Amino acid sequence: MGKTLKLMMPLCLWLSAAAALAIAVEAGMDCGAVGTLIATCTEYVNYGYPDPIPGSRCCDSMNVLSMYSSDSTASKRWLCHCFIHLITLYNPNATAIATLSGFCGVVLGFTVDPNTDCNFIQ
């Protein structure tokens, strides 16, 4: 029983973050849900290792984010602004945040870069 519960906790957290992201995108709210999903990549963002690999919690979170960026131009722009905000917050680790989608093999529909102008995303 304890092992099952231990396995279910990360899944529940991930599903909660995904649901919060869906609500945030629809309501045009802040980027807290994006930050929660990116938090699964904390070790890589903070320390530069281990590299995220497809199938990891980090890459699963990036896949959730990519689903919302494919909805519409507005969703892509919103997600882009969230990434730019995270890069600004964690400036020393901007490169790590910018490389997450590439390591995970996820296409977000825009380049994650501090110089990206999210308003020009189509």
PDB file of C-alpha atoms in Angstrom:
ATOM      1  CA  MET A   1       0.000   0.000   0.000  1.00  0.00           C
ATOM      2  CA  GLY A   2       2.781   2.454   0.901  1.00  0.00           C
ATOM      3  CA  LYS A   3       4.588   1.842  -2.402  1.00  0.00           C
ATOM      4  CA  THR A   4       1.423   2.530  -4.410  1.00  0.00           C
ATOM      5  CA  LEU A   5       0.799   5.738  -2.496  1.00  0.00           C
ATOM      6  CA  LYS A   6       4.403   6.805  -3.039  1.00  0.00           C
ATOM      7  CA  LEU A   7       3.996   6.284  -6.792  1.00  0.00           C
ATOM      8  CA  MET A   8       0.653   8.085  -6.920  1.00  0.00           C
ATOM      9  CA  MET A   9       1.772  11.293  -5.189  1.00  0.00           C
ATOM     10  CA  PRO A  10       3.916  12.636  -8.086  1.00  0.00           C
ATOM     11  CA  LEU A  11       1.155  11.718 -10.545  1.00  0.00           C
ATOM     12  CA  CYS A  12      -1.441  13.591  -8.484  1.00  0.00           C
ATOM     13  CA  LEU A  13       0.824  16.629  -8.247  1.00  0.00           C
ATOM     14  CA  TRP A  14       1.468  16.553 -11.993  1.00  0.00           C
ATOM     15  CA  LEU A  15      -2.255  16.213 -12.798  1.00  0.00           C
ATOM     16  CA  SER A  16      -3.078  19.067 -10.428  1.00  0.00           C
ATOM     17  CA  ALA A  17      -0.528  21.300 -12.119  1.00  0.00           C
ATOM     18  CA  ALA A  18      -1.859  20.347 -15.557  1.00  0.00           C
ATOM     19  CA  ALA A  19      -5.414  21.173 -14.481  1.00  0.00           C
ATOM     20  CA  ALA A  20      -4.289  24.480 -13.000  1.00  0.00           C
ATOM     21  CA  LEU A  21      -2.512  25.291 -16.258  1.00  0.00           C
ATOM     22  CA  ALA A  22      -5.655  24.598 -18.276  1.00  0.00           C
ATOM     23  CA  ILE A  23      -7.654  26.927 -16.055  1.00  0.00           C
ATOM     24  CA  ALA A  24      -4.944  29.596 -16.187  1.00  0.00           C
ATOM     25  CA  VAL A  25      -4.746  29.519 -19.989  1.00  0.00           C
ATOM     26  CA  GLU A  26      -8.506  29.797 -20.346  1.00  0.00           C
ATOM     27  CA  ALA A  27      -8.726  32.624 -17.836  1.00  0.00           C
ATOM     28  CA  GLY A  28      -5.621  34.452 -19.088  1.00  0.00           C
ATOM     29  CA  MET A  29      -4.205  34.356 -15.577  1.00  0.00           C
ATOM     30  CA  ASP A  30      -0.666  34.505 -14.216  1.00  0.00           C
ATOM     31  CA  CYS A  31       2.115  32.033 -14.857  1.00  0.00           C
ATOM     32  CA  GLY A  32       2.057  30.183 -11.539  1.00  0.00           C
ATOM     33  CA  ALA A  33       0.980  26.905 -13.137  1.00  0.00           C
ATOM     34  CA  VAL A  34       3.841  27.114 -15.636  1.00  0.00           C
ATOM     35  CA  GLY A  35       6.251  27.688 -12.761  1.00  0.00           C
ATOM     36  CA  THR A  36       4.813  24.673 -10.963  1.00  0.00           C
ATOM     37  CA  LEU A  37       5.381  22.458 -13.988  1.00  0.00           C
ATOM     38  CA  ILE A  38       8.888  23.823 -14.566  1.00  0.00           C
ATOM     39  CA  ALA A  39       9.604  23.117 -10.885  1.00  0.00           C
ATOM     40  CA  THR A  40       9.818  19.436 -11.850  1.00  0.00           C
ATOM     41  CA  CYS A  41      13.033  20.448 -13.647  1.00  0.00           C
ATOM     42  CA  THR A  42      14.547  22.153 -10.590  1.00  0.00           C
ATOM     43  CA  GLU A  43      17.748  20.106 -10.410  1.00  0.00           C
ATOM     44  CA  TYR A  44      18.583  20.812 -14.035  1.00  0.00           C
ATOM     45  CA  VAL A  45      17.625  24.496 -13.840  1.00  0.00           C
ATOM     46  CA  ASN A  46      19.569  25.074 -10.622  1.00  0.00           C
ATOM     47  CA  TYR A  47      22.590  22.823 -11.129  1.00  0.00           C
ATOM     48  CA  GLY A  48      22.751  22.038 -14.856  1.00  0.00           C
ATOM     49  CA  TYR A  49      22.409  18.305 -14.333  1.00  0.00           C
ATOM     50  CA  PRO A  50      21.066  15.722 -14.820  1.00  0.00           C
ATOM     51  CA  ASP A  51      19.964  16.499 -18.372  1.00  0.00           C
ATOM     52  CA  PRO A  52      16.224  16.019 -18.740  1.00  0.00           C
ATOM     53  CA  ILE A  53      15.340  13.022 -20.877  1.00  0.00           C
ATOM     54  CA  PRO A  54      12.049  12.080 -22.524  1.00  0.00           C
ATOM     55  CA  GLY A  55       9.936  10.157 -20.036  1.00  0.00           C
ATOM     56  CA  SER A  56      11.272  12.040 -17.011  1.00  0.00           C
ATOM     57  CA  ARG A  57       8.925  14.129 -14.841  1.00  0.00           C
ATOM     58  CA  CYS A  58      10.574  17.248 -16.228  1.00  0.00           C
ATOM     59  CA  CYS A  59       9.922  16.243 -19.840  1.00  0.00           C
ATOM     60  CA  ASP A  60       6.400  15.096 -19.006  1.00  0.00           C
ATOM     61  CA  SER A  61       5.770  18.620 -17.717  1.00  0.00           C
ATOM     62  CA  MET A  62       7.233  20.123 -20.888  1.00  0.00           C
ATOM     63  CA  ASN A  63       4.859  17.919 -22.889  1.00  0.00           C
ATOM     64  CA  VAL A  64       1.911  19.331 -20.934  1.00  0.00           C
ATOM     65  CA  LEU A  65       3.130  22.837 -21.699  1.00  0.00           C
ATOM     66  CA  SER A  66       3.467  22.017 -25.402  1.00  0.00           C
ATOM     67  CA  MET A  67      -0.160  20.856 -25.510  1.00  0.00           C
ATOM     68  CA  TYR A  68      -1.299  24.281 -24.365  1.00  0.00           C
ATOM     69  CA  SER A  69       0.996  26.142 -26.720  1.00  0.00           C
ATOM     70  CA  SER A  70      -0.598  24.374 -29.684  1.00  0.00           C
ATOM     71  CA  ASP A  71      -4.126  25.574 -28.857  1.00  0.00           C
ATOM     72  CA  SER A  72      -3.938  29.056 -30.361  1.00  0.00           C
ATOM     73  CA  THR A  73      -1.718  32.027 -31.049  1.00  0.00           C
ATOM     74  CA  ALA A  74      -2.933  33.583 -27.799  1.00  0.00           C
ATOM     75  CA  SER A  75      -1.902  30.466 -25.848  1.00  0.00           C
ATOM     76  CA  LYS A  76       1.549  30.463 -27.451  1.00  0.00           C
ATOM     77  CA  ARG A  77       2.015  34.130 -26.626  1.00  0.00           C
ATOM     78  CA  TRP A  78       0.838  33.608 -23.051  1.00  0.00           C
ATOM     79  CA  LEU A  79       3.200  30.659 -22.572  1.00  0.00           C
ATOM     80  CA  CYS A  80       6.050  32.598 -24.158  1.00  0.00           C
ATOM     81  CA  HIS A  81       5.496  35.490 -21.739  1.00  0.00           C
ATOM     82  CA  CYS A  82       5.548  32.993 -18.851  1.00  0.00           C
ATOM     83  CA  PHE A  83       8.866  31.546 -20.016  1.00  0.00           C
ATOM     84  CA  ILE A  84      10.352  35.017 -20.447  1.00  0.00           C
ATOM     85  CA  HIS A  85       9.166  35.876 -16.935  1.00  0.00           C
ATOM     86  CA  LEU A  86      10.831  32.723 -15.550  1.00  0.00           C
ATOM     87  CA  ILE A  87      14.041  33.531 -17.412  1.00  0.00           C
ATOM     88  CA  THR A  88      13.985  37.017 -15.898  1.00  0.00           C
ATOM     89  CA  LEU A  89      13.402  35.623 -12.411  1.00  0.00           C
ATOM     90  CA  TYR A  90      16.108  32.984 -12.673  1.00  0.00           C
ATOM     91  CA  ASN A  91      18.521  34.999 -14.791  1.00  0.00           C
ATOM     92  CA  PRO A  92      21.690  33.047 -13.903  1.00  0.00           C
ATOM     93  CA  ASN A  93      19.886  29.911 -15.079  1.00  0.00           C
ATOM     94  CA  ALA A  94      18.308  31.388 -18.213  1.00  0.00           C
ATOM     95  CA  THR A  95      20.169  29.000 -20.514  1.00  0.00           C
ATOM     96  CA  ALA A  96      18.917  25.976 -18.579  1.00  0.00           C
ATOM     97  CA  ILE A  97      15.304  27.133 -18.864  1.00  0.00           C
ATOM     98  CA  ALA A  98      15.764  27.929 -22.548  1.00  0.00           C
ATOM     99  CA  THR A  99      17.115  24.438 -23.336  1.00  0.00           C
ATOM    100  CA  LEU A 100      14.415  22.402 -21.578  1.00  0.00           C
ATOM    101  CA  SER A 101      12.169  21.946 -24.614  1.00  0.00           C
ATOM    102  CA  GLY A 102      15.110  20.848 -26.778  1.00  0.00           C
ATOM    103  CA  PHE A 103      16.322  18.244 -24.283  1.00  0.00           C
ATOM    104  CA  CYS A 104      12.803  16.893 -24.013  1.00  0.00           C
ATOM    105  CA  GLY A 105      12.163  16.906 -27.769  1.00  0.00           C
ATOM    106  CA  VAL A 106       9.191  19.208 -27.325  1.00  0.00           C
ATOM    107  CA  VAL A 107       8.136  21.904 -29.790  1.00  0.00           C
ATOM    108  CA  LEU A 108       6.538  24.911 -28.113  1.00  0.00           C
ATOM    109  CA  GLY A 109       5.991  26.943 -31.284  1.00  0.00           C
ATOM    110  CA  PHE A 110       8.431  29.680 -30.275  1.00  0.00           C
ATOM    111  CA  THR A 111      12.057  30.074 -29.284  1.00  0.00           C
ATOM    112  CA  VAL A 112      12.634  30.257 -25.545  1.00  0.00           C
ATOM    113  CA  ASP A 113      15.161  33.067 -25.370  1.00  0.00           C
ATOM    114  CA  PRO A 114      15.390  36.271 -23.323  1.00  0.00           C
ATOM    115  CA  ASN A 115      15.320  38.245 -26.589  1.00  0.00           C
ATOM    116  CA  THR A 116      12.154  36.651 -27.957  1.00  0.00           C
ATOM    117  CA  ASP A 117       9.352  39.163 -28.544  1.00  0.00           C
ATOM    118  CA  CYS A 118       6.295  37.114 -27.659  1.00  0.00           C
ATOM    119  CA  ASN A 119       3.969  39.601 -29.342  1.00  0.00           C
ATOM    120  CA  PHE A 120       5.194  38.513 -32.792  1.00  0.00           C
ATOM    121  CA  ILE A 121       4.413  34.815 -32.316  1.00  0.00           C
ATOM    122  CA  GLN A 122       1.930  33.542 -34.872  1.00  0.00           C
TER     123      GLN A 122
END
